[in-house]
Short mmCIF file of C-alpha atoms in Angstrom, two decimals:
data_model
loop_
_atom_site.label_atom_id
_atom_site.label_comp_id
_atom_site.label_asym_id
_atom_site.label_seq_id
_atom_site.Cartn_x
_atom_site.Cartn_y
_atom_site.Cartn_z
CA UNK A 138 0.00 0.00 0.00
CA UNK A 139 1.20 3.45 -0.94
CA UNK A 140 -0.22 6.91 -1.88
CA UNK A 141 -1.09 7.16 -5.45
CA UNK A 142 1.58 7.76 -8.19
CA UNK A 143 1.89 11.32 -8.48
CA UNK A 144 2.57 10.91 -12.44
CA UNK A 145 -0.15 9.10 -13.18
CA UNK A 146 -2.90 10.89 -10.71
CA UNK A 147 -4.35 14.26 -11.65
CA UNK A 148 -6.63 16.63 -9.06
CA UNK A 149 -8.92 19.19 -10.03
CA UNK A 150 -9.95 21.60 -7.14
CA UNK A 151 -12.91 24.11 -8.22
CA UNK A 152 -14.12 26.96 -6.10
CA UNK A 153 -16.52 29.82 -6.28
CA UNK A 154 -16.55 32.04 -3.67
CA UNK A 155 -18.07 35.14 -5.07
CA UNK A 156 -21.78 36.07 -4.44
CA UNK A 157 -24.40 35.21 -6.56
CA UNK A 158 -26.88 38.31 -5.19
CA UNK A 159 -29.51 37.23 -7.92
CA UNK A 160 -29.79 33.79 -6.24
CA UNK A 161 -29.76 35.37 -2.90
CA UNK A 162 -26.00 33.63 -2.18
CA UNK A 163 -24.06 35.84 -0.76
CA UNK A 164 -20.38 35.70 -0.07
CA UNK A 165 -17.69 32.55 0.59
CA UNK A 166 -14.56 33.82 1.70
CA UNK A 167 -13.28 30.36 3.50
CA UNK A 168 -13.64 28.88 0.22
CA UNK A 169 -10.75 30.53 -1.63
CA UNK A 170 -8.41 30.19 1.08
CA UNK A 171 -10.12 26.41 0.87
CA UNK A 172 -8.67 26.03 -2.65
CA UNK A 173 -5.30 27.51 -2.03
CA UNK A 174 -4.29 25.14 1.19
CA UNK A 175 -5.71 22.25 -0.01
CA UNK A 176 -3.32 22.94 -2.74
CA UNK A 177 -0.44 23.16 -0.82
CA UNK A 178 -1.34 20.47 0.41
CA UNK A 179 -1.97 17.86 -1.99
CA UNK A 180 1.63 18.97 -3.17
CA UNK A 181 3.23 18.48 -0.40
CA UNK A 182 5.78 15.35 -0.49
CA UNK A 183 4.94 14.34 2.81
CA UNK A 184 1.38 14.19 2.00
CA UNK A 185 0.69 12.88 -1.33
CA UNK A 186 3.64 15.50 -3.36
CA UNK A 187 1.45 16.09 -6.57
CA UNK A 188 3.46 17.96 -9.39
CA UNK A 189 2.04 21.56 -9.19
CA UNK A 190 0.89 20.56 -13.16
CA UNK A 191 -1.10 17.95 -12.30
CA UNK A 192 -2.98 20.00 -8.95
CA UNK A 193 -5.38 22.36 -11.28
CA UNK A 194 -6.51 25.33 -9.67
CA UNK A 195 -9.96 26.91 -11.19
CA UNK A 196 -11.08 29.30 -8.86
CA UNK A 197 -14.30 31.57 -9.53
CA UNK A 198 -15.43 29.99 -13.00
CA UNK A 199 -18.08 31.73 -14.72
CA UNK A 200 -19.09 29.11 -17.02
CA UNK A 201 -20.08 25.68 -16.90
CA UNK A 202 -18.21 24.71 -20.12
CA UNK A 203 -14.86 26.10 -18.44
CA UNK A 204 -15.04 23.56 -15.77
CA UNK A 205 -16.40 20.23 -17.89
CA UNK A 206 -13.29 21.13 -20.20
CA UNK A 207 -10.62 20.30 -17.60
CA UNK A 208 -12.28 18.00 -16.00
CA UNK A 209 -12.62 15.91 -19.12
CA UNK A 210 -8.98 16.80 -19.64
CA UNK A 211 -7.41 15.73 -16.64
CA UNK A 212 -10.02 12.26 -16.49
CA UNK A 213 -8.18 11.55 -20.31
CA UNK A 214 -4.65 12.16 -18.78
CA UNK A 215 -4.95 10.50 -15.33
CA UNK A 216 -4.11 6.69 -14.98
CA UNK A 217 -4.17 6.32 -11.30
CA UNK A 218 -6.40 8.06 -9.40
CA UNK A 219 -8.26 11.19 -10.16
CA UNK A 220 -9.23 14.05 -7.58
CA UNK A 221 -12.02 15.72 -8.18
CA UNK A 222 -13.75 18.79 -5.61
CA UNK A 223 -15.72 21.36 -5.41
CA UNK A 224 -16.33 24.17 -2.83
CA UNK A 225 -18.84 26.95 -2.94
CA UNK A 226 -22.91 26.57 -3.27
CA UNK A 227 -24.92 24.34 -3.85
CA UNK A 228 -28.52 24.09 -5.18
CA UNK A 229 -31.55 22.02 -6.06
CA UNK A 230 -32.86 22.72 -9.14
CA UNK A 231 -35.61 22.26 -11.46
CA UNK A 232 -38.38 19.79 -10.29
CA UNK A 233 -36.31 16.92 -9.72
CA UNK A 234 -34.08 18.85 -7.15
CA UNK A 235 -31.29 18.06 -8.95
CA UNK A 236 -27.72 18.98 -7.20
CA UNK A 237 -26.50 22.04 -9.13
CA UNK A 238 -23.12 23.44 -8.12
CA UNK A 239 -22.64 27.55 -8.66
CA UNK A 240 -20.72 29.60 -10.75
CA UNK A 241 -19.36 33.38 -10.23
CA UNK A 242 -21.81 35.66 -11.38
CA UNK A 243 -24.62 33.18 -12.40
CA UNK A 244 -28.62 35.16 -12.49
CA UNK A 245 -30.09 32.23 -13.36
CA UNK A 246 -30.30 29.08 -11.20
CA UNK A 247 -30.06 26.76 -14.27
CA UNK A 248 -26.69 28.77 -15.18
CA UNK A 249 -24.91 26.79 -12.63
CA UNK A 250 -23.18 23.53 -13.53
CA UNK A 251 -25.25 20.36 -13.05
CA UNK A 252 -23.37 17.69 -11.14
CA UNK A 253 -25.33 15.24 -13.48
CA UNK A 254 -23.42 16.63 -16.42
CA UNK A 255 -20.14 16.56 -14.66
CA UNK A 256 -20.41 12.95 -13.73
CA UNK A 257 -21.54 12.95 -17.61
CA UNK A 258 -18.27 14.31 -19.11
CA UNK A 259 -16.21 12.28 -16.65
CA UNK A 260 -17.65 9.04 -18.28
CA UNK A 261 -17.48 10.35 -21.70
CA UNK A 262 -14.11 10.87 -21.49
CA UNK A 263 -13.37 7.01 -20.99
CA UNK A 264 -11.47 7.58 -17.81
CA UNK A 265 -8.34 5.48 -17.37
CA UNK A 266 -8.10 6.66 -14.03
CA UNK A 267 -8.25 2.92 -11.58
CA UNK A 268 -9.41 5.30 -8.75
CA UNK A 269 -11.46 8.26 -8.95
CA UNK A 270 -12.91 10.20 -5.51
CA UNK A 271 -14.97 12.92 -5.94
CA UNK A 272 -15.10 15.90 -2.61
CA UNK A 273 -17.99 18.20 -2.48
CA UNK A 274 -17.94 21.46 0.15
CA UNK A 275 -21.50 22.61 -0.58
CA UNK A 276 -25.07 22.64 0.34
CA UNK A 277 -27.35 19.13 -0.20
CA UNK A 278 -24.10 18.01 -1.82
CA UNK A 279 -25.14 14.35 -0.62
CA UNK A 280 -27.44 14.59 -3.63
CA UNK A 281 -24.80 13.39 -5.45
CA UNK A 282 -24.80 9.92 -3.57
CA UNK A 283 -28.11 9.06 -4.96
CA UNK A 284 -30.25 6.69 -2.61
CA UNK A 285 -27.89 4.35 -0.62
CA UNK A 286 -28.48 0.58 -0.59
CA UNK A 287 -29.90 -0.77 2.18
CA UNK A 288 -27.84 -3.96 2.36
CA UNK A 289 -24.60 -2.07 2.30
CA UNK A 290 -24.99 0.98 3.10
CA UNK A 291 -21.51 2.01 2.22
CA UNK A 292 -22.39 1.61 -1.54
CA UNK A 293 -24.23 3.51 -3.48
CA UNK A 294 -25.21 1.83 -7.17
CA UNK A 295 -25.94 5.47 -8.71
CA UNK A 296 -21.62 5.41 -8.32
CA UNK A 297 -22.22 2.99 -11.18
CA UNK A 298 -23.00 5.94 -13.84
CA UNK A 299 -19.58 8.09 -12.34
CA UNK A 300 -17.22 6.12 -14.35
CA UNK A 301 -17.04 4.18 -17.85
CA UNK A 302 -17.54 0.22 -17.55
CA UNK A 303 -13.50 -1.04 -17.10
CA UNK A 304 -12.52 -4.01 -15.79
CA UNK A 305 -9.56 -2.40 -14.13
CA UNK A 306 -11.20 0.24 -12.57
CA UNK A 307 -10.68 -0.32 -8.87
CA UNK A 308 -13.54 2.25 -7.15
CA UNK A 309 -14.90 5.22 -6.86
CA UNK A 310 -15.29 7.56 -3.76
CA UNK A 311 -17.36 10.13 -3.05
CA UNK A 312 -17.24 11.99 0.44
CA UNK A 313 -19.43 15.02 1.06
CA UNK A 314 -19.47 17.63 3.13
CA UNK A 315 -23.82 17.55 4.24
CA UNK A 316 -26.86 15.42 3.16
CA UNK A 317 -28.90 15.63 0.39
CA UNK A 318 -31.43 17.91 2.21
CA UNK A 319 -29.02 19.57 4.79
CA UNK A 320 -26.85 22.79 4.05
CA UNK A 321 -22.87 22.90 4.67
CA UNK A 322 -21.74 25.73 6.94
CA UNK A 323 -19.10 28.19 6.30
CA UNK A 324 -18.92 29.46 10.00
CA UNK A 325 -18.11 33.46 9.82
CA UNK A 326 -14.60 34.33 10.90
CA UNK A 327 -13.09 30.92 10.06
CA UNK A 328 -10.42 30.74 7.51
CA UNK A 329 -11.92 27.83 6.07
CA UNK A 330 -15.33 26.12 5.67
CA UNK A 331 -16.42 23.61 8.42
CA UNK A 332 -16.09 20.40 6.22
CA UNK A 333 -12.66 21.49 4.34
CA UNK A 334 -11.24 22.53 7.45
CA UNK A 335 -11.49 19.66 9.35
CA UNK A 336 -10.17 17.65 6.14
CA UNK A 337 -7.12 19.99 6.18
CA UNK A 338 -6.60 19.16 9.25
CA UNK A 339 -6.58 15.55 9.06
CA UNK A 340 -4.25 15.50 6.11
CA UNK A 341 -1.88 17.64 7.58
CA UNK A 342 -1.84 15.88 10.72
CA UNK A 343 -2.82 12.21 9.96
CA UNK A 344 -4.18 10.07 12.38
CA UNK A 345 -2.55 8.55 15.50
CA UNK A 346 -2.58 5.02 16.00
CA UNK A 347 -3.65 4.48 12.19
CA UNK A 348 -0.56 2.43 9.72
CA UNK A 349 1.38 4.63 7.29
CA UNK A 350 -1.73 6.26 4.55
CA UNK A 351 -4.40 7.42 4.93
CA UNK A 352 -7.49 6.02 2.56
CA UNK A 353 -10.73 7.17 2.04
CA UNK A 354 -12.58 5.46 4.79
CA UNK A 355 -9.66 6.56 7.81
CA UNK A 356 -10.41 10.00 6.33
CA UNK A 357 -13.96 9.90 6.94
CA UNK A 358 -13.88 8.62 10.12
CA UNK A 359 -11.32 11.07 11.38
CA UNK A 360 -13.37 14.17 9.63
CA UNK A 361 -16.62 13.13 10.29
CA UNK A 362 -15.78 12.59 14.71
CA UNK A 363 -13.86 15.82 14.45
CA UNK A 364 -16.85 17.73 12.89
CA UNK A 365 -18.95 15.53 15.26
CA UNK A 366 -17.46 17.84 18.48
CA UNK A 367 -18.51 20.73 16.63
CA UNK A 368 -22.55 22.06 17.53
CA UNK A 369 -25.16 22.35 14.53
CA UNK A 370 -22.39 21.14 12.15
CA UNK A 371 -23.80 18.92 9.38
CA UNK A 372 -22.56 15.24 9.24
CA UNK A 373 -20.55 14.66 6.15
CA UNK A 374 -21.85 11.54 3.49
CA UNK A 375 -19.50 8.47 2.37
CA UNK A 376 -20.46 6.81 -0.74
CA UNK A 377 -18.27 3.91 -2.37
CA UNK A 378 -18.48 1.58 -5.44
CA UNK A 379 -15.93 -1.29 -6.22
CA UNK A 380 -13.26 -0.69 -3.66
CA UNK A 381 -13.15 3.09 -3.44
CA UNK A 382 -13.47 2.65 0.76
CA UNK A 383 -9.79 1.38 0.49
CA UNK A 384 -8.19 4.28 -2.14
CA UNK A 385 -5.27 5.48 -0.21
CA UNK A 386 -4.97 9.49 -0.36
CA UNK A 387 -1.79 10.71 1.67
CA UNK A 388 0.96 9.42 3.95
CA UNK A 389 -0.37 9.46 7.50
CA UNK A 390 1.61 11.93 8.88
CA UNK A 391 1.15 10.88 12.75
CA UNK A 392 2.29 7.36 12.07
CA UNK A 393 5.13 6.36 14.19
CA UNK A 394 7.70 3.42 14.14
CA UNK A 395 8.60 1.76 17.25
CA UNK A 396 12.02 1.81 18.17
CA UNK A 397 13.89 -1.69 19.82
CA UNK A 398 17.03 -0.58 21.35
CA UNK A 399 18.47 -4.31 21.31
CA UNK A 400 17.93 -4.05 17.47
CA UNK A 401 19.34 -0.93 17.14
CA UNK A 402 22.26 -2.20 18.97
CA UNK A 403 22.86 -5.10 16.92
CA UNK A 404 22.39 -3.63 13.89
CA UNK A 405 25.42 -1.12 14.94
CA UNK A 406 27.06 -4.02 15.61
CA UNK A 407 27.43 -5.09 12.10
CA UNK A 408 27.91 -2.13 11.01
CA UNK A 409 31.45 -1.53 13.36
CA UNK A 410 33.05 -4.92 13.65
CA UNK A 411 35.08 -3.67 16.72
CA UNK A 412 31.94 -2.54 18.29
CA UNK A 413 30.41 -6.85 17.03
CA UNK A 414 33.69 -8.68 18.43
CA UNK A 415 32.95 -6.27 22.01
CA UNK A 416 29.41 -7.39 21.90
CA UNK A 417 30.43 -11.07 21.98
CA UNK A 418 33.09 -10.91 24.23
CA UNK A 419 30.59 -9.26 27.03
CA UNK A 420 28.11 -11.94 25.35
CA UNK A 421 30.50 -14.96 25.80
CA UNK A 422 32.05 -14.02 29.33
CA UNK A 423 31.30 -16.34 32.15
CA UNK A 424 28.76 -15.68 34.23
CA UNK A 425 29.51 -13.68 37.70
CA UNK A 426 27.42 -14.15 41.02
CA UNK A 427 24.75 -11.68 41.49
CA UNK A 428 25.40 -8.89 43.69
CA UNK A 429 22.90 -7.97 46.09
CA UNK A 430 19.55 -6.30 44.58
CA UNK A 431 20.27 -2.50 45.35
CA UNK A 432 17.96 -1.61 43.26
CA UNK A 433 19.58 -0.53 40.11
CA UNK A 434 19.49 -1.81 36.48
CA UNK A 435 21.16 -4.79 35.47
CA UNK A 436 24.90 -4.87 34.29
CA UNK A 437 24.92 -4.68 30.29
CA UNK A 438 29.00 -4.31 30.52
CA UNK A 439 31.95 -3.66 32.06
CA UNK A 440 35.24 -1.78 31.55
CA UNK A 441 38.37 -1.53 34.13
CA UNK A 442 35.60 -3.19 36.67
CA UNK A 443 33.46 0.08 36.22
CA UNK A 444 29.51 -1.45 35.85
CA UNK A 445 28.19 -0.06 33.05
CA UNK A 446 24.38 -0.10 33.53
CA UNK A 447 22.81 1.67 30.62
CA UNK A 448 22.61 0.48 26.88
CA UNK A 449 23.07 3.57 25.89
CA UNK A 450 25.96 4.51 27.32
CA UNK A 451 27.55 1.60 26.24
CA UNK A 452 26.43 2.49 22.70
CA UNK A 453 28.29 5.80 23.27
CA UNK A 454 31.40 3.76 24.59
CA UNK A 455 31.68 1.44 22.10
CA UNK A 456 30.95 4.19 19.27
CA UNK A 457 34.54 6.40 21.30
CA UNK A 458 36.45 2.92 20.52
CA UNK A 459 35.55 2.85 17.45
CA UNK A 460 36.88 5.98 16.54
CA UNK A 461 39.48 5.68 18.56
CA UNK A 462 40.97 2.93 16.89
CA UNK A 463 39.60 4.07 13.38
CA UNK A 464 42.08 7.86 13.84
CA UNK A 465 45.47 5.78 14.65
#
């Protein structure tokens, strides 16, 4: 397991934070600064390390055509996995409430781009992409899950239609940031939107006790309990076809290695074959009687009958007798 190949993947991250005063949206500020850290860090090399070329930026587009033209340019390209999100408002349209996502400037709520279309030009394009994972920051954005299956509810058969029929596609994620019939928040005076943030957050600071990446269902978790401590914030929807639960996103930046001291001794020891023979001299000499228990840590050593008690120290002894020996 591994974070995807940063040659073959391609992310597009879209955002409109303008106002849209004829639909009575007003303002996103959080969502530009949104677009510009998730940036950073998608391109980090301790996160994923996307090349700045394949981590498009389209902030404020005015037209729907502007959008479904590099998105069906960077499905084409990608062969890994493909990133796709959105941030800024949403809105049910028309009499089917379908999930509409809004432009800069739009007067018209049938000007803004219809996620059915998007998920449209995606499978036109004949994706080569094995993974794709789709993020959406935006009012009734779990429209875009279609009804969830009551045997699994982790899988959601409209998914089906987000991709073209491959037999090495792997899955396909989508995560969103409220339900189909709740709104997201942008809390005033945060830097960033309530569902992006706490994404940000987990990508930049992993999550303890979890193995090396990060997939789509750790990220979920971690987002959805952080957002979870947070009052009147919607909970965010998790939708999966194939095996998009398992894509792997980033490096899990809080995963630690634990450290053996014995091992790390040893493996000095081949390393300095003064420090090896030492080792097996102490290993091989005949045993001693015990002095009396006063309480301290057992002998590891000795040297001109001065105890050495600490592992460490004899580490740092064995390391001065190496160079020693390695300067005459």
């Amino acid at each position: 397991m591994t974070t995807p190949d940063p040659a073959g993947s391609r992310a597009v991250l879209i955002g409109v934070h303008s106002a849209a005063d004829a639909l009575g949206l007003g303002e996103l500020p959080a969502v530009e600064k949104n677009l510009a850290e998730l940036r950073r860090v998608l391109t980090d090399g301790t996160v994923w390390g996307l090349p700045d070329e394949h981590c498009l930026y389209i902030p404020e587009p005015a037209y729907p055509h502007e959008v479904l033209t590099e998105v069906e340019r960077a499905a084409a390209e990608a062969t890994d996995t493909l990133l796709l999100y959105y941030a800024g408002h949403g809105l049910l349209v028309g009499e089917e409430q379908d999930l509409h996502l809004a432009l800069s400037g739009v007067r018209w709520d049938d000007d803004c781009l219809s996620y059915s279309k998007l998920r449209a030009r995606l499978r036109q394009a004949g994706i080569r992409a094995r993974r794709t994972v789709v993020i959406l920051d935006c009012c009734y954005s779990g429209k875009a899950l279609g009804e969830m299956s009551p045997e699994s509810p982790c899988t959601v058969p409209d998914l089906q239609g987000l991709v073209a029929q491959k037999a090495d596609i792997e899955g396909v994620c989508v995560l969103t940031a409220s339900a189909a019939t709740r709104k997201a928040l942008a809390p005033i005076g945060d830097k960033f939107t309530a569902f992006t943030g706490e994404l940000i957050h987990v990508l930049c600071n992993g999550v303890a006790g979890s193995g090396e990446f990060l997939d789509m269902t750790m990220i979920y978790d971690a987002v959805s309990n952080r957002l979870a401590d947070r009052q009147g914030v919607p909970e965010p929807q998790f939708g999966t076809r194939g095996h998009g639960a398992d894509i792997v996103l980033a490096r899990n930046r809080a995963f630690t290695v634990a450290i053996n001291e014995n091992e790390v001794l040893m493996a000095m020891a081949d390393a300095y074959p003064l420090m090896a023979t030492t080792l097996n001299t102490l290993a091989a000499a005949p045993t001693l009687p015990q002095p009396p228990d006063r309480g301290l840590p057992p002998v590891v050593g000795t040297y001109k009958g001065i105890e050495i008690r600490s592992e460490r120290v004899l580490l740092q002894f064995l390391r001065s007798q190496q160079g020693g020996n390695s300067s005459e």
